[in-house]
Structures are given as C-alpha cells and as structure tokens.
Coordinates of C-alpha atoms and ligand atoms in Angstrom, one line a residue:
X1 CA -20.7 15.6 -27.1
X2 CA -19.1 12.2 -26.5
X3 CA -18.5 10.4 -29.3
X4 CA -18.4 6.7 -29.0
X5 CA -15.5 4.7 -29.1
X6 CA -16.1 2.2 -32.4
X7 CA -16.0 -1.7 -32.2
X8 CA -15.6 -3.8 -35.6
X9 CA -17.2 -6.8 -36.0
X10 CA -16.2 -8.7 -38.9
X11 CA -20.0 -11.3 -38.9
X12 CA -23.3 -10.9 -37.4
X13 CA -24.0 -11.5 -34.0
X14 CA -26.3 -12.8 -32.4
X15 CA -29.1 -9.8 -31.3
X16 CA -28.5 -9.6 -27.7
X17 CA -25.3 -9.1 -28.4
X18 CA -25.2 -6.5 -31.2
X19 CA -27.7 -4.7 -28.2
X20 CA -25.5 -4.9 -25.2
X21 CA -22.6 -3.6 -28.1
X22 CA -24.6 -1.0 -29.2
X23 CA -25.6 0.6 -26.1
X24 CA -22.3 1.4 -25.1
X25 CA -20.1 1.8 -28.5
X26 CA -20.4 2.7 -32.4
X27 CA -20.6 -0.5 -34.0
X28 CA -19.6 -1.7 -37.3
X29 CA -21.0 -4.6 -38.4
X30 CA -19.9 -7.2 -41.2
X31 CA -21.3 -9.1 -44.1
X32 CA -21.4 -12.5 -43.2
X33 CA -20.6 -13.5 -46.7
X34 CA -17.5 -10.9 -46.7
X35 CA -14.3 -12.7 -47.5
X36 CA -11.5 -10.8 -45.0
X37 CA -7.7 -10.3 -47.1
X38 CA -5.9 -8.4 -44.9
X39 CA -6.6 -5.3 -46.7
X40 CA -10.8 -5.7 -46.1
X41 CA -10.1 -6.4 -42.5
X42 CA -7.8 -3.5 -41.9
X43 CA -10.5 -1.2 -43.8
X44 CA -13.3 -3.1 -41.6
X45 CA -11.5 -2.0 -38.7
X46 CA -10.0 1.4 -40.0
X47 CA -10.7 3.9 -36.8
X48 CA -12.1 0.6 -34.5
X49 CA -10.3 0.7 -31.2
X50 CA -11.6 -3.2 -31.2
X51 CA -12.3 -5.8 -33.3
X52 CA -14.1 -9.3 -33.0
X53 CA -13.2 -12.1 -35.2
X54 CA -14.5 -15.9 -35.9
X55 CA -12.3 -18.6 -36.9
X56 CA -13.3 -17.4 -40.7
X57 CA -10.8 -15.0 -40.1
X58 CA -7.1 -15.7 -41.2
X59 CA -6.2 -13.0 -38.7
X60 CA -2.6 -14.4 -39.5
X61 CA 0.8 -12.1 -39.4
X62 CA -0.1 -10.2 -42.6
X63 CA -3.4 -9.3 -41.3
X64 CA -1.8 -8.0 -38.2
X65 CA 0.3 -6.1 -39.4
X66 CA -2.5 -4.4 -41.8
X67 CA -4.7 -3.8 -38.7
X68 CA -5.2 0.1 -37.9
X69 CA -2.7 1.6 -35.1
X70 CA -6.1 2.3 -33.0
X71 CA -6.8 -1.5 -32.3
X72 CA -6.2 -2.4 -28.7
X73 CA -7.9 -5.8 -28.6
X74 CA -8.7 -8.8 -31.1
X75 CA -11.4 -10.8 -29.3
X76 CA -12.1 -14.1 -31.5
X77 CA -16.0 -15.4 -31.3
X78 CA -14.5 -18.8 -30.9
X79 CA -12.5 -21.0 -28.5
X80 CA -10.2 -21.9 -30.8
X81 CA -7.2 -19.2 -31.7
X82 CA -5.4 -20.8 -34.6
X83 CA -6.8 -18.3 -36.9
X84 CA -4.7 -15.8 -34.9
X85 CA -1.1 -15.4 -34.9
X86 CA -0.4 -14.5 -31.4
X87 CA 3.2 -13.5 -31.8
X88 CA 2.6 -10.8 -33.9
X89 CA -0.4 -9.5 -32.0
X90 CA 1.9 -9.4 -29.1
X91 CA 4.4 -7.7 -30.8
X92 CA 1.9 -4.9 -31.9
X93 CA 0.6 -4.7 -28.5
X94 CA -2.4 -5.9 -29.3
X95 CA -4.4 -7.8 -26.7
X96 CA -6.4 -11.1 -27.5
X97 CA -9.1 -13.0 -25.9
X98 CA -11.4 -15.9 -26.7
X99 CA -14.7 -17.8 -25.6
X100 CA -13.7 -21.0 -23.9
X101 CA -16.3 -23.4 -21.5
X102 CA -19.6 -21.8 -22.7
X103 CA -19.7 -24.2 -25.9
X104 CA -18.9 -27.4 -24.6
X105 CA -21.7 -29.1 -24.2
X106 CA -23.6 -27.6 -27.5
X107 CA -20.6 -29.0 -29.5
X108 CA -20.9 -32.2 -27.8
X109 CA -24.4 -32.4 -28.5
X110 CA -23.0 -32.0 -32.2
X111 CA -20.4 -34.9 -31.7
X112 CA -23.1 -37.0 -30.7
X113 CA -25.5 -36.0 -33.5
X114 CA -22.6 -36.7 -36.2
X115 CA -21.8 -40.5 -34.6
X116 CA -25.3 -41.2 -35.0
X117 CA -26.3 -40.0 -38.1
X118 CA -23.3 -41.3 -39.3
X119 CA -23.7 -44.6 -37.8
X120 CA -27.4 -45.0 -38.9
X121 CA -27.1 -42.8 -42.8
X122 CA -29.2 -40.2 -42.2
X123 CA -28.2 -38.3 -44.7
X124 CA -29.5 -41.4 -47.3
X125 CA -32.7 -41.3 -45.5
X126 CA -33.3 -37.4 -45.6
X127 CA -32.9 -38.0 -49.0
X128 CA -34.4 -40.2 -49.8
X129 CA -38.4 -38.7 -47.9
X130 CA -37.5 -35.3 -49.4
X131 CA -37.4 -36.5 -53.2
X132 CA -40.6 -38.9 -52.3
X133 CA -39.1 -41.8 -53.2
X134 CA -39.8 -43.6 -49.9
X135 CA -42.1 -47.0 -50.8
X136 CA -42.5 -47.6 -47.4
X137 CA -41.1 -49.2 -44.1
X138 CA -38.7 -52.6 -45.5
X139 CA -37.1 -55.1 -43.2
X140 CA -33.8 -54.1 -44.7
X141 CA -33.9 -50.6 -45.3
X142 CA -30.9 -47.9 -44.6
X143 CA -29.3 -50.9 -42.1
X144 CA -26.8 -49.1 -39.9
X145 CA -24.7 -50.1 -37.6
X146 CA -25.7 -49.7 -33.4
X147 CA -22.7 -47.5 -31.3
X148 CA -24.4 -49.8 -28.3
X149 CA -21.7 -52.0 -27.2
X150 CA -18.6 -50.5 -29.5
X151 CA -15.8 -48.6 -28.6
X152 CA -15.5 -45.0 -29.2
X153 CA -11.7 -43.5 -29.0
X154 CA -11.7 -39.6 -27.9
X155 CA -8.5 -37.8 -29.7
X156 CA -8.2 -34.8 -27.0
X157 CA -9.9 -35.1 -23.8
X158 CA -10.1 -31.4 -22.8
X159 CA -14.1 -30.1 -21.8
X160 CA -15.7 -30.9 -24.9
X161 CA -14.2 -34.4 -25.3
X162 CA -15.2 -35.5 -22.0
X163 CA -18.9 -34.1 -22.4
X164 CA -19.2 -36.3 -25.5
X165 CA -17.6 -39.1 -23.5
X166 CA -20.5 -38.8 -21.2
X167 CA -23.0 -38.8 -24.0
X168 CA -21.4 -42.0 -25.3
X169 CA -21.4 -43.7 -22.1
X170 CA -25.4 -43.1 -22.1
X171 CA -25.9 -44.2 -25.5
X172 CA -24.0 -47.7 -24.0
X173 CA -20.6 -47.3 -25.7
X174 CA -17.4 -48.1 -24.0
X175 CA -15.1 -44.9 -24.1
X176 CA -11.3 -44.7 -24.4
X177 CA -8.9 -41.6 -24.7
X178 CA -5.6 -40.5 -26.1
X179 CA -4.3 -37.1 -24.6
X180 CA -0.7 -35.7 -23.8
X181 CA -1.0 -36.5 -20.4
X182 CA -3.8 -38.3 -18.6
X183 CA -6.3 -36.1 -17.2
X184 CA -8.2 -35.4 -13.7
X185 CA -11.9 -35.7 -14.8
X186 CA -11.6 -38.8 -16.9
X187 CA -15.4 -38.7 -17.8
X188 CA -15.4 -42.4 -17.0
X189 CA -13.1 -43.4 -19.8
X190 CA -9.9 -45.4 -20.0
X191 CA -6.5 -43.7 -20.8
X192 CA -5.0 -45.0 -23.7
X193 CA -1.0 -43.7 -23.6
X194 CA 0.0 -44.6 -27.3
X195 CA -2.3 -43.2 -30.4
X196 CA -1.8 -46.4 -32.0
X197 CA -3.1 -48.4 -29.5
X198 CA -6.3 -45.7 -29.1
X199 CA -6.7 -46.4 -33.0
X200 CA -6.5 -50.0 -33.3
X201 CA -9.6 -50.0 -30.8
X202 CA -11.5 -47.5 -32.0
X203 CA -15.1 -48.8 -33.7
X204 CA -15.7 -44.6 -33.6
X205 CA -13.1 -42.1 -33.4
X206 CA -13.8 -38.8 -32.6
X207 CA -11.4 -35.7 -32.5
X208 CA -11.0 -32.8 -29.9
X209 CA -7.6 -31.5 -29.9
X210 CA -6.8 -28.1 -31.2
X211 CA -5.0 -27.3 -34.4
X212 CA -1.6 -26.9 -34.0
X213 CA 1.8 -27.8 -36.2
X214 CA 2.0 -30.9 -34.2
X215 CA -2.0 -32.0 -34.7
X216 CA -1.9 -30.6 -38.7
X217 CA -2.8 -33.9 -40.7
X218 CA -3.0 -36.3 -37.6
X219 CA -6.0 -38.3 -38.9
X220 CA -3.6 -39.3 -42.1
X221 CA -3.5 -42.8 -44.1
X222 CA -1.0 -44.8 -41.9
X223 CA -3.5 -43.9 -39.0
X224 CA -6.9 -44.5 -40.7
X225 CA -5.2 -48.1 -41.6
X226 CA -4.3 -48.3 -37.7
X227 CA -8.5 -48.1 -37.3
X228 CA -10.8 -51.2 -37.2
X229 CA -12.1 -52.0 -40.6
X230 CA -15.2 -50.1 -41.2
X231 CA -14.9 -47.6 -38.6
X232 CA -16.4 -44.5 -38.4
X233 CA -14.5 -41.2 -38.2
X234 CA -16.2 -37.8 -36.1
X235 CA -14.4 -34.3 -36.2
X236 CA -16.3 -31.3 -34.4
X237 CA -12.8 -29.7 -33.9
X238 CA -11.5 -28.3 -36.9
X239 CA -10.3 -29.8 -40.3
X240 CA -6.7 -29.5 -40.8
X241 CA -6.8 -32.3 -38.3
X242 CA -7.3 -34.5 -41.1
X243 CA -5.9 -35.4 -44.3
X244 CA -8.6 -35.3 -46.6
X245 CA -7.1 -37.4 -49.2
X246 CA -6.9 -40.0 -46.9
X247 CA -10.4 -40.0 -45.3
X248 CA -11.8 -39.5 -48.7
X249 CA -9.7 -42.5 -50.2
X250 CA -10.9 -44.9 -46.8
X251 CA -14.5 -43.9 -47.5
X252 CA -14.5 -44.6 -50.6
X253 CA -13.2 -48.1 -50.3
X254 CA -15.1 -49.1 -47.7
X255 CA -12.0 -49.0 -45.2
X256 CA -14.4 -46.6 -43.3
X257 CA -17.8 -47.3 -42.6
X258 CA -18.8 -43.7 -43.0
X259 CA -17.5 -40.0 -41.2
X260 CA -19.7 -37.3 -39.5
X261 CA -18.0 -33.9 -40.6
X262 CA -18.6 -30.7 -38.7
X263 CA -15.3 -28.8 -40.0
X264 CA -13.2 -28.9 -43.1
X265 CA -9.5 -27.5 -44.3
X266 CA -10.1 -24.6 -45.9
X267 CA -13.6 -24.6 -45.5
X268 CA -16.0 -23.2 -46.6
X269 CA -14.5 -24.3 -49.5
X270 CA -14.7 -27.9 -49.2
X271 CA -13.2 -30.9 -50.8
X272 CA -15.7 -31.3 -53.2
X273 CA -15.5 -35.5 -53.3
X274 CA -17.2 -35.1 -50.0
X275 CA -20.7 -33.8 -51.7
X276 CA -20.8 -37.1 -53.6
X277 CA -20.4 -39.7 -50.9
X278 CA -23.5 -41.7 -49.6
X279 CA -21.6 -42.5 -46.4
X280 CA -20.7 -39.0 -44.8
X281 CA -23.1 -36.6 -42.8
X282 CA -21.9 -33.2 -43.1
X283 CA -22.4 -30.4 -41.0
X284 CA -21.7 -26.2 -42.0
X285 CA -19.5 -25.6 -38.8
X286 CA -22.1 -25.7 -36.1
X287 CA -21.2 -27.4 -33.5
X288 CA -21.6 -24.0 -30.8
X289 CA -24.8 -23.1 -33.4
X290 CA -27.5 -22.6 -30.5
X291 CA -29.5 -19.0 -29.2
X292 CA -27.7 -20.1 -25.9
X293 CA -24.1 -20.6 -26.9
X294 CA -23.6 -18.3 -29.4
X295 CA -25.2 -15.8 -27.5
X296 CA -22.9 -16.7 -24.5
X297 CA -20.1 -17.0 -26.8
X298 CA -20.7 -13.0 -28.3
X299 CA -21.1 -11.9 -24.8
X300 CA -17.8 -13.3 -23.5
X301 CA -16.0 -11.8 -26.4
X302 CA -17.8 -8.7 -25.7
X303 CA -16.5 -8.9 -22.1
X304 CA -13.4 -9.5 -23.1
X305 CA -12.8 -6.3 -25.3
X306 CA -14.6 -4.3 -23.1
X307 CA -12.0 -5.3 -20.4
X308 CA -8.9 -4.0 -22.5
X309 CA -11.0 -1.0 -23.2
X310 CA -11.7 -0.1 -19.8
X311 CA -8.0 -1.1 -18.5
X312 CA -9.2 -4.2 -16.9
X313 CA -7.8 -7.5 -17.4
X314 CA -9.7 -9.5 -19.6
X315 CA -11.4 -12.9 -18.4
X316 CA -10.1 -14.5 -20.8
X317 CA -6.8 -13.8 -22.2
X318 CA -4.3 -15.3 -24.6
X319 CA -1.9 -12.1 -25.1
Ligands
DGY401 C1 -14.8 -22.5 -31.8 O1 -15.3 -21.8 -30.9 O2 -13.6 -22.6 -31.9 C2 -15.8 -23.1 -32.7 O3 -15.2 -23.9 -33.6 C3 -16.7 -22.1 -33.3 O4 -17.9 -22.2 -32.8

C-alpha cells in the first residue's frame, strides 16, 4: 500500500481546500490559535515533505533551520513573504511560493471599507445602537467628514493600490501616488516623485508597499506632521509600516482626524492605546477575508507545493 506523502498546515483552511489537500496527501492540520516557536513548527512539520504557512508565522532563520530535513517547499497562504527568510530557505534547499493577484480586489474592497468608516466613525455609531443608547436621528449626530472632493495619497501603487485608486475615483476623490518608479497602469492617478510632496497633499493616505528594512517605520512622526491637519491614515498592508507611537500620539491630539487599521506590529498583540480611541476603525487582518479569496488564496498555495512535489516548477515562486 501507498502511503501518502504528508503536508503540514500550520491554520485552517478554508474547506475546498482542506478537500482538494486531502484527496491527494496525509494532511496535518493546525490550531488556529497555536502560537509557532520554531520548535512547534518543526514538530508541526516533523515527517511533512510540505508545509503552508500565513504571515502568523515568523518562519524567520531560526525557524528554518528547526524545519525537518524532509521539507521540500514552504508555500505561505499570503502574498506577502516577510514572515520568511528567504536566504536561509535557499540555503536549505527549500523552495518557496506565495499567492499573489487573487486578493487584490478583496483587500481593496477592505481599503475602501476602512476610509469610510473612518471618515464617517462607524465604530462610534456601532456602538453606540448596540448598547441602545441611540435617542434618535439629530441634525448633528456622529458628523464626519465626506472623501468627495479630497485627495487620497496611495503609498505603493502595485495591484492592490491601484484597485483602491479606482474605488476612490468612484467615490469622487482625486488620487495621487508615491512609488519607486512611476508605473504603467496609473489607475487614473497622478505620480507624485517625492514622499513629502505625496504627504503634504494627502487629506487620506493609504499604504500598499510591502514590508521591507527600507519601508520598516515609514509612516513615522516627521511624516505624519508632513500630512494635512486632520488627515486620516489607512494601512491594509502590514503594520511595521507604521510607527505606532507616532500614529497613536497624532490621534490623540487631534493631528489626525482618525485611522482605519487592518494590520498591526506584532499583532495579534496590539498596541493596546488603540482599543481606547474613539477615532480609529479596526479591522482583525482581513483584508483577503472572503469564501472567494481565501479559497483562491489556499488553492494557489496548494498549487504551488504540489508543483515542487511533483518536480514541476511552481507558479509562483520566490526561491
Ligand atoms: C497577504 O496575503 O499578505 C495578506 O496580508 C493576508 O491575507
């Protein structure tokens, strides 16, 4: 008899593609609430020829080096890789794929859905009909501010920026970017060439670079000063992008009209000061969180590790 060849998988997937996994290899799923050391994700993966990871992973050198000498591919649930060192994947040999394209217009969607429930304090008036203390409809209450006719600056105009450039455009807002280099499908905005001069325009600004050394701490307290007064501050990207001292210190002051949070440094563990502002909508990390992405997003990495385990090239690769 055959046996199967076994795939680790640190989280749950979503059910089509725990199916299309288990039909075809011995599975071993994770807790979802599992916090991976090194040690737990080597053990996880202890006989796995495969494992997939999500950015709640610190799949970083120690990690790799702790991973079992059967593992062939680490295929990441997630378009972004900084989770993963590659160097030291590559230097075990170990292949590494992700899940770009399939989320960019659900985490758009999410970019959009933080700017206006920033913009118009949803959070305050949740709230507020939840603990029934609504008195009824008053000229005056929850005022926000309209996006209709501001400016919206784009920090990283890769796929997802310039689907949420789109979005903006139909909700009437003018958009700008700021990239590295200026890029074919402008989406209709305007290239901005300096970061300052992107910030000083900016009514919303809304990040979409990766996370690199060079992005760690961009959003920082010289640059929120660079913003409009009473701005309002979007990140669907990841949170080391900002410093939270600083966004938490220009919300508070009213520097910052208010922030729309999808991801946070170190998160889950979040800077707590963020649970007792009025003027931030906060999100758990959801911006790919549909059936349809995440289930496109589980297949891809599927494809991916079932290329390496086949000898195929995988679709998408980044060792
Ligand atoms: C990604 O794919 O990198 C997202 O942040 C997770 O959905």
């Amino acid at each position: 008899m055959s046996q199967k060849t076994m795939v680790a998988v640190t989280r749950r997937l979503p059910p089509a593609c725990e199916a299309r996994l288990a039909a075809s290899y011995e599975v071993r799923l994770g807790d979802d609430a599992r916090v991976y050391t090194p040690e737990v994700l080597a053990a996880h993966a202890a006989g796995a020829a495969a494992v997939i990871v999500t950015p709640s992973e610190a799949v970083n050198a120690a990690a790799i080096a702790a991973l079992p000498a059967s593992i062939k591919v680490i295929s990441t649930n997630s378009v972004g890789f900084e989770h993963i060192d590659l160097a030291a994947a590559r230097a075990r040999g170990f292949r590494v794929g992700n899940t770009p394209d399939v989320l960019t217009e659900a985490t758009a969607d999410v970019a959009l859905l933080l700017m206006l429930a920033a913009t118009r304090r949803a959070s305050e008036g949740d709230r507020m009909v939840r603990e029934d203390k609504w008195t009824g409809l008053r000229p005056t209450l929850f005022l926000g501010i309209q996006v209709t006719g501001r400016k919206l600056g784009i920090v990283g105009m890769g796929r997802i920026g310039a689907a949420f450039a789109k979005r903006a455009q139909a909700c009437g807002m003018t958009v700008l970017y700021h990239n590295r280099k200026r890029v074919a499908d402008e989406a209709g905005a305007t290239y901005v060439a300096r970061l300052e001069d992107l910030l000083a325009q900016s009514d919303v600004l809304s990040l979409h670079c990766p996370l690199s050394p060079e992005t760690k701490g961009l959003l920082n307290v010289a640059r929120i000063a660079q913003l409009p007064d009473g701005a309002v501050v979007i990140n669907t990207a990841r949170g080391g992008l900002i410093e939270d001292d600083a966004l938490i210190a220009a919300l508070q002051s009213g520097k910052l009209y208010a922030a729309g949070l999808d991801v946070y440094a170190g998160e889950p563990n979040i800077d707590a000061r963020y649970r007792t502002l009025k003027n931030v909508f906060l999100l758990p990390h959801v911006g790919s969180g549909t059936i349809e992405t995440r289930t496109a997003m589980g297949m891809l990495a599927i494809d991916n590790l079932e290329a390496v385990l086949e000898g195929r090239e995988p679709p998408h690769a980044l060792v």
